[in-house]
mmCIF file with all atom_site columns, C-alpha atoms in Angstrom:
data_model
loop_
_atom_site.group_PDB
_atom_site.id
_atom_site.type_symbol
_atom_site.label_atom_id
_atom_site.label_alt_id
_atom_site.label_comp_id
_atom_site.label_asym_id
_atom_site.label_entity_id
_atom_site.label_seq_id
_atom_site.pdbx_PDB_ins_code
_atom_site.Cartn_x
_atom_site.Cartn_y
_atom_site.Cartn_z
_atom_site.occupancy
_atom_site.B_iso_or_equiv
_atom_site.pdbx_formal_charge
_atom_site.auth_seq_id
_atom_site.auth_comp_id
_atom_site.auth_asym_id
_atom_site.auth_atom_id
_atom_site.pdbx_PDB_model_num
ATOM 1   C CA . UNK A 1 1   ? 0.000   0.000  0.000   1.00 38.00 ? 1   UNK A CA 1
ATOM 2   C CA . UNK A 1 2   ? 1.266   3.495  -0.721  1.00 43.00 ? 2   UNK A CA 1
ATOM 3   C CA . UNK A 1 3   ? 0.148   6.918  0.372   1.00 47.00 ? 3   UNK A CA 1
ATOM 4   C CA . UNK A 1 4   ? 1.040   10.308 -1.012  1.00 49.00 ? 4   UNK A CA 1
ATOM 5   C CA . UNK A 1 5   ? 3.797   11.850 1.063   1.00 48.00 ? 5   UNK A CA 1
ATOM 6   C CA . UNK A 1 6   ? 5.573   10.529 4.087   1.00 45.00 ? 6   UNK A CA 1
ATOM 7   C CA . UNK A 1 7   ? 3.886   12.098 7.135   1.00 45.00 ? 7   UNK A CA 1
ATOM 8   C CA . UNK A 1 8   ? 6.067   14.676 8.772   1.00 44.00 ? 8   UNK A CA 1
ATOM 9   C CA . UNK A 1 9   ? 8.559   14.862 5.946   1.00 43.00 ? 9   UNK A CA 1
ATOM 10  C CA . UNK A 1 10  ? 6.888   17.479 3.780   1.00 44.00 ? 10  UNK A CA 1
ATOM 11  C CA . UNK A 1 11  ? 7.871   15.245 0.865   1.00 44.00 ? 11  UNK A CA 1
ATOM 12  C CA . UNK A 1 12  ? 5.015   14.889 -1.633  1.00 40.00 ? 12  UNK A CA 1
ATOM 13  C CA . UNK A 1 13  ? 6.487   11.595 -2.922  1.00 41.00 ? 13  UNK A CA 1
ATOM 14  C CA . UNK A 1 14  ? 4.936   8.210  -2.319  1.00 42.00 ? 14  UNK A CA 1
ATOM 15  C CA . UNK A 1 15  ? 5.453   6.422  0.990   1.00 48.00 ? 15  UNK A CA 1
ATOM 16  C CA . UNK A 1 16  ? 5.262   2.624  1.166   1.00 51.00 ? 16  UNK A CA 1
ATOM 17  C CA . UNK A 1 17  ? 3.866   1.095  4.303   1.00 53.00 ? 17  UNK A CA 1
ATOM 18  C CA . UNK A 1 18  ? 2.116   -2.011 5.454   1.00 46.00 ? 18  UNK A CA 1
ATOM 19  C CA . UNK A 1 19  ? -1.643  -1.701 5.576   1.00 44.00 ? 19  UNK A CA 1
ATOM 20  C CA . UNK A 1 20  ? -2.563  -2.120 9.202   1.00 43.00 ? 20  UNK A CA 1
ATOM 21  C CA . UNK A 1 21  ? -6.138  -1.618 8.182   1.00 41.00 ? 21  UNK A CA 1
ATOM 22  C CA . UNK A 1 22  ? -8.685  1.073  7.609   1.00 39.00 ? 22  UNK A CA 1
ATOM 23  C CA . UNK A 1 23  ? -9.798  3.199  10.516  1.00 43.00 ? 23  UNK A CA 1
ATOM 24  C CA . UNK A 1 24  ? -13.310 4.350  11.188  1.00 49.00 ? 24  UNK A CA 1
ATOM 25  C CA . UNK A 1 25  ? -13.457 7.502  9.056   1.00 48.00 ? 25  UNK A CA 1
ATOM 26  C CA . UNK A 1 26  ? -15.864 9.227  11.422  1.00 53.00 ? 26  UNK A CA 1
ATOM 27  C CA . UNK A 1 27  ? -18.372 11.805 10.246  1.00 56.00 ? 27  UNK A CA 1
ATOM 28  C CA . UNK A 1 28  ? -16.196 14.293 8.344   1.00 67.00 ? 28  UNK A CA 1
ATOM 29  C CA . UNK A 1 29  ? -13.499 12.043 6.861   1.00 77.00 ? 29  UNK A CA 1
ATOM 30  C CA . UNK A 1 30  ? -13.882 10.403 3.459   1.00 79.00 ? 30  UNK A CA 1
ATOM 31  C CA . UNK A 1 31  ? -11.257 7.760  4.284   1.00 78.00 ? 31  UNK A CA 1
ATOM 32  C CA . UNK A 1 32  ? -8.830  7.025  7.109   1.00 79.00 ? 32  UNK A CA 1
ATOM 33  C CA . UNK A 1 33  ? -6.027  4.459  6.956   1.00 85.00 ? 33  UNK A CA 1
ATOM 34  C CA . UNK A 1 34  ? -3.347  3.391  9.401   1.00 82.00 ? 34  UNK A CA 1
ATOM 35  C CA . UNK A 1 35  ? 0.078   2.360  8.070   1.00 84.00 ? 35  UNK A CA 1
ATOM 36  C CA . UNK A 1 36  ? 2.687   1.324  10.609  1.00 82.00 ? 36  UNK A CA 1
ATOM 37  C CA . UNK A 1 37  ? 2.824   4.284  13.050  1.00 87.00 ? 37  UNK A CA 1
ATOM 38  C CA . UNK A 1 38  ? 1.277   6.784  10.604  1.00 90.00 ? 38  UNK A CA 1
ATOM 39  C CA . UNK A 1 39  ? -2.320  7.643  9.925   1.00 88.00 ? 39  UNK A CA 1
ATOM 40  C CA . UNK A 1 40  ? -3.643  9.141  6.700   1.00 89.00 ? 40  UNK A CA 1
ATOM 41  C CA . UNK A 1 41  ? -6.996  10.931 6.847   1.00 88.00 ? 41  UNK A CA 1
ATOM 42  C CA . UNK A 1 42  ? -8.674  12.262 3.730   1.00 88.00 ? 42  UNK A CA 1
ATOM 43  C CA . UNK A 1 43  ? -11.293 15.011 4.128   1.00 87.00 ? 43  UNK A CA 1
ATOM 44  C CA . UNK A 1 44  ? -11.638 15.638 0.387   1.00 81.00 ? 44  UNK A CA 1
ATOM 45  C CA . UNK A 1 45  ? -12.835 13.541 -2.529  1.00 72.00 ? 45  UNK A CA 1
ATOM 46  C CA . UNK A 1 46  ? -10.650 13.146 -5.659  1.00 66.00 ? 46  UNK A CA 1
ATOM 47  C CA . UNK A 1 47  ? -9.502  16.543 -6.890  1.00 62.00 ? 47  UNK A CA 1
ATOM 48  C CA . UNK A 1 48  ? -9.011  15.886 -10.647 1.00 62.00 ? 48  UNK A CA 1
ATOM 49  C CA . UNK A 1 49  ? -5.318  16.738 -10.831 1.00 64.00 ? 49  UNK A CA 1
ATOM 50  C CA . UNK A 1 50  ? -5.389  19.674 -8.398  1.00 72.00 ? 50  UNK A CA 1
ATOM 51  C CA . UNK A 1 51  ? -2.801  19.281 -5.655  1.00 79.00 ? 51  UNK A CA 1
ATOM 52  C CA . UNK A 1 52  ? -4.583  18.926 -2.312  1.00 84.00 ? 52  UNK A CA 1
ATOM 53  C CA . UNK A 1 53  ? -3.292  20.540 0.866   1.00 92.00 ? 53  UNK A CA 1
ATOM 54  C CA . UNK A 1 54  ? -2.331  18.487 3.909   1.00 94.00 ? 54  UNK A CA 1
ATOM 55  C CA . UNK A 1 55  ? -1.961  19.299 7.572   1.00 95.00 ? 55  UNK A CA 1
ATOM 56  C CA . UNK A 1 56  ? 0.830   17.152 8.981   1.00 96.00 ? 56  UNK A CA 1
ATOM 57  C CA . UNK A 1 57  ? 0.949   16.471 12.713  1.00 97.00 ? 57  UNK A CA 1
ATOM 58  C CA . UNK A 1 58  ? 4.095   14.736 14.030  1.00 97.00 ? 58  UNK A CA 1
ATOM 59  C CA . UNK A 1 59  ? 4.989   13.509 17.497  1.00 97.00 ? 59  UNK A CA 1
ATOM 60  C CA . UNK A 1 60  ? 7.368   15.839 19.357  1.00 96.00 ? 60  UNK A CA 1
ATOM 61  C CA . UNK A 1 61  ? 9.593   15.748 22.423  1.00 94.00 ? 61  UNK A CA 1
ATOM 62  C CA . UNK A 1 62  ? 9.974   19.555 22.541  1.00 94.00 ? 62  UNK A CA 1
ATOM 63  C CA . UNK A 1 63  ? 8.450   21.571 25.368  1.00 95.00 ? 63  UNK A CA 1
ATOM 64  C CA . UNK A 1 64  ? 4.875   22.164 24.141  1.00 96.00 ? 64  UNK A CA 1
ATOM 65  C CA . UNK A 1 65  ? 2.507   25.121 24.205  1.00 96.00 ? 65  UNK A CA 1
ATOM 66  C CA . UNK A 1 66  ? -0.993  23.991 25.252  1.00 96.00 ? 66  UNK A CA 1
ATOM 67  C CA . UNK A 1 67  ? -3.801  24.431 22.728  1.00 95.00 ? 67  UNK A CA 1
ATOM 68  C CA . UNK A 1 68  ? -7.312  25.296 23.840  1.00 94.00 ? 68  UNK A CA 1
ATOM 69  C CA . UNK A 1 69  ? -10.324 23.305 22.660  1.00 93.00 ? 69  UNK A CA 1
ATOM 70  C CA . UNK A 1 70  ? -11.391 26.397 20.674  1.00 93.00 ? 70  UNK A CA 1
ATOM 71  C CA . UNK A 1 71  ? -8.050  26.454 18.791  1.00 94.00 ? 71  UNK A CA 1
ATOM 72  C CA . UNK A 1 72  ? -8.377  22.769 17.928  1.00 93.00 ? 72  UNK A CA 1
ATOM 73  C CA . UNK A 1 73  ? -12.083 22.763 17.085  1.00 90.00 ? 73  UNK A CA 1
ATOM 74  C CA . UNK A 1 74  ? -11.930 25.886 14.890  1.00 91.00 ? 74  UNK A CA 1
ATOM 75  C CA . UNK A 1 75  ? -10.203 23.999 12.025  1.00 92.00 ? 75  UNK A CA 1
ATOM 76  C CA . UNK A 1 76  ? -11.636 20.623 10.897  1.00 91.00 ? 76  UNK A CA 1
ATOM 77  C CA . UNK A 1 77  ? -8.191  19.537 9.680   1.00 93.00 ? 77  UNK A CA 1
ATOM 78  C CA . UNK A 1 78  ? -6.612  20.126 13.098  1.00 94.00 ? 78  UNK A CA 1
ATOM 79  C CA . UNK A 1 79  ? -9.584  18.572 14.877  1.00 91.00 ? 79  UNK A CA 1
ATOM 80  C CA . UNK A 1 80  ? -9.222  15.403 12.769  1.00 91.00 ? 80  UNK A CA 1
ATOM 81  C CA . UNK A 1 81  ? -5.434  15.303 13.141  1.00 94.00 ? 81  UNK A CA 1
ATOM 82  C CA . UNK A 1 82  ? -5.722  15.417 16.932  1.00 93.00 ? 82  UNK A CA 1
ATOM 83  C CA . UNK A 1 83  ? -8.592  12.899 16.941  1.00 89.00 ? 83  UNK A CA 1
ATOM 84  C CA . UNK A 1 84  ? -6.578  10.349 14.914  1.00 90.00 ? 84  UNK A CA 1
ATOM 85  C CA . UNK A 1 85  ? -3.340  10.921 16.893  1.00 93.00 ? 85  UNK A CA 1
ATOM 86  C CA . UNK A 1 86  ? -3.466  7.650  18.814  1.00 85.00 ? 86  UNK A CA 1
ATOM 87  C CA . UNK A 1 87  ? -1.129  6.360  21.497  1.00 85.00 ? 87  UNK A CA 1
ATOM 88  C CA . UNK A 1 88  ? 1.119   4.402  19.092  1.00 88.00 ? 88  UNK A CA 1
ATOM 89  C CA . UNK A 1 89  ? 0.895   6.973  16.309  1.00 92.00 ? 89  UNK A CA 1
ATOM 90  C CA . UNK A 1 90  ? 3.941   9.047  15.307  1.00 95.00 ? 90  UNK A CA 1
ATOM 91  C CA . UNK A 1 91  ? 2.213   11.155 12.670  1.00 96.00 ? 91  UNK A CA 1
ATOM 92  C CA . UNK A 1 92  ? -1.120  12.030 11.106  1.00 95.00 ? 92  UNK A CA 1
ATOM 93  C CA . UNK A 1 93  ? -1.517  13.511 7.631   1.00 95.00 ? 93  UNK A CA 1
ATOM 94  C CA . UNK A 1 94  ? -4.921  15.117 6.980   1.00 93.00 ? 94  UNK A CA 1
ATOM 95  C CA . UNK A 1 95  ? -5.624  15.825 3.310   1.00 92.00 ? 95  UNK A CA 1
ATOM 96  C CA . UNK A 1 96  ? -8.086  18.574 2.485   1.00 91.00 ? 96  UNK A CA 1
ATOM 97  C CA . UNK A 1 97  ? -9.213  20.644 -0.481  1.00 88.00 ? 97  UNK A CA 1
ATOM 98  C CA . UNK A 1 98  ? -6.631  22.952 -2.060  1.00 89.00 ? 98  UNK A CA 1
ATOM 99  C CA . UNK A 1 99  ? -8.819  26.022 -1.486  1.00 90.00 ? 99  UNK A CA 1
ATOM 100 C CA . UNK A 1 100 ? -8.476  25.429 2.284   1.00 91.00 ? 100 UNK A CA 1
ATOM 101 C CA . UNK A 1 101 ? -4.699  26.016 2.158   1.00 93.00 ? 101 UNK A CA 1
ATOM 102 C CA . UNK A 1 102 ? -4.707  29.785 2.901   1.00 94.00 ? 102 UNK A CA 1
ATOM 103 C CA . UNK A 1 103 ? -7.023  29.467 5.918   1.00 94.00 ? 103 UNK A CA 1
ATOM 104 C CA . UNK A 1 104 ? -5.128  26.454 7.227   1.00 95.00 ? 104 UNK A CA 1
ATOM 105 C CA . UNK A 1 105 ? -1.717  28.130 6.832   1.00 96.00 ? 105 UNK A CA 1
ATOM 106 C CA . UNK A 1 106 ? -3.037  31.282 8.518   1.00 96.00 ? 106 UNK A CA 1
ATOM 107 C CA . UNK A 1 107 ? -4.332  29.280 11.495  1.00 96.00 ? 107 UNK A CA 1
ATOM 108 C CA . UNK A 1 108 ? -1.105  27.269 11.897  1.00 96.00 ? 108 UNK A CA 1
ATOM 109 C CA . UNK A 1 109 ? 1.028   30.425 11.495  1.00 96.00 ? 109 UNK A CA 1
ATOM 110 C CA . UNK A 1 110 ? -1.021  32.183 14.201  1.00 96.00 ? 110 UNK A CA 1
ATOM 111 C CA . UNK A 1 111 ? -0.451  29.232 16.548  1.00 96.00 ? 111 UNK A CA 1
ATOM 112 C CA . UNK A 1 112 ? 3.295   29.318 15.845  1.00 96.00 ? 112 UNK A CA 1
ATOM 113 C CA . UNK A 1 113 ? 3.462   33.084 16.464  1.00 96.00 ? 113 UNK A CA 1
ATOM 114 C CA . UNK A 1 114 ? 2.231   32.731 20.040  1.00 91.00 ? 114 UNK A CA 1
ATOM 115 C CA . UNK A 1 115 ? 4.282   29.614 20.847  1.00 93.00 ? 115 UNK A CA 1
ATOM 116 C CA . UNK A 1 116 ? 7.870   29.849 22.153  1.00 92.00 ? 116 UNK A CA 1
ATOM 117 C CA . UNK A 1 117 ? 8.698   26.405 20.681  1.00 92.00 ? 117 UNK A CA 1
ATOM 118 C CA . UNK A 1 118 ? 7.470   24.537 17.576  1.00 94.00 ? 118 UNK A CA 1
ATOM 119 C CA . UNK A 1 119 ? 5.552   21.987 19.681  1.00 97.00 ? 119 UNK A CA 1
ATOM 120 C CA . UNK A 1 120 ? 1.955   22.036 20.877  1.00 97.00 ? 120 UNK A CA 1
ATOM 121 C CA . UNK A 1 121 ? 0.031   19.933 23.392  1.00 96.00 ? 121 UNK A CA 1
ATOM 122 C CA . UNK A 1 122 ? -3.554  18.773 23.437  1.00 94.00 ? 122 UNK A CA 1
ATOM 123 C CA . UNK A 1 123 ? -5.059  15.811 25.244  1.00 91.00 ? 123 UNK A CA 1
ATOM 124 C CA . UNK A 1 124 ? -1.760  14.961 26.906  1.00 92.00 ? 124 UNK A CA 1
ATOM 125 C CA . UNK A 1 125 ? 0.158   14.527 23.624  1.00 93.00 ? 125 UNK A CA 1
ATOM 126 C CA . UNK A 1 126 ? 2.901   16.797 22.230  1.00 96.00 ? 126 UNK A CA 1
ATOM 127 C CA . UNK A 1 127 ? 3.139   17.373 18.489  1.00 97.00 ? 127 UNK A CA 1
ATOM 128 C CA . UNK A 1 128 ? 4.353   19.708 15.754  1.00 97.00 ? 128 UNK A CA 1
ATOM 129 C CA . UNK A 1 129 ? 2.224   21.026 12.897  1.00 97.00 ? 129 UNK A CA 1
ATOM 130 C CA . UNK A 1 130 ? 2.999   21.898 9.286   1.00 97.00 ? 130 UNK A CA 1
ATOM 131 C CA . UNK A 1 131 ? 1.005   22.561 6.126   1.00 96.00 ? 131 UNK A CA 1
ATOM 132 C CA . UNK A 1 132 ? 2.193   20.978 2.872   1.00 94.00 ? 132 UNK A CA 1
ATOM 133 C CA . UNK A 1 133 ? 0.897   20.864 -0.679  1.00 89.00 ? 133 UNK A CA 1
ATOM 134 C CA . UNK A 1 134 ? 0.383   17.339 -1.926  1.00 71.00 ? 134 UNK A CA 1
#
């Protein structure tokens, strides 16, 4: 099984991983798949050649800045990334529509501006966030 981009790498290439099985996609996700310690969540249907945008959440050991429920719940991509960030998960890649990129980048940039380190914490887990095309 392959998935577009290795979570956390920012690389839009293809990552090979063993299919550990589909996950319950929940209400807003089109598909959700677990591969090794990574989870891939798709919030958008096929985009006919348009490069989708992805929010990438990766596990972090850095001192985190706590996020409020409002900060997490205000962006569906971040809400899904946190929801799928399980105990044995190192990264979550949430694919969304390309037109969501500006709003997503603005939200992540605003979080980074108020944080003294690149890491955030929610629900007892520390992670870093990035927005990538692909």
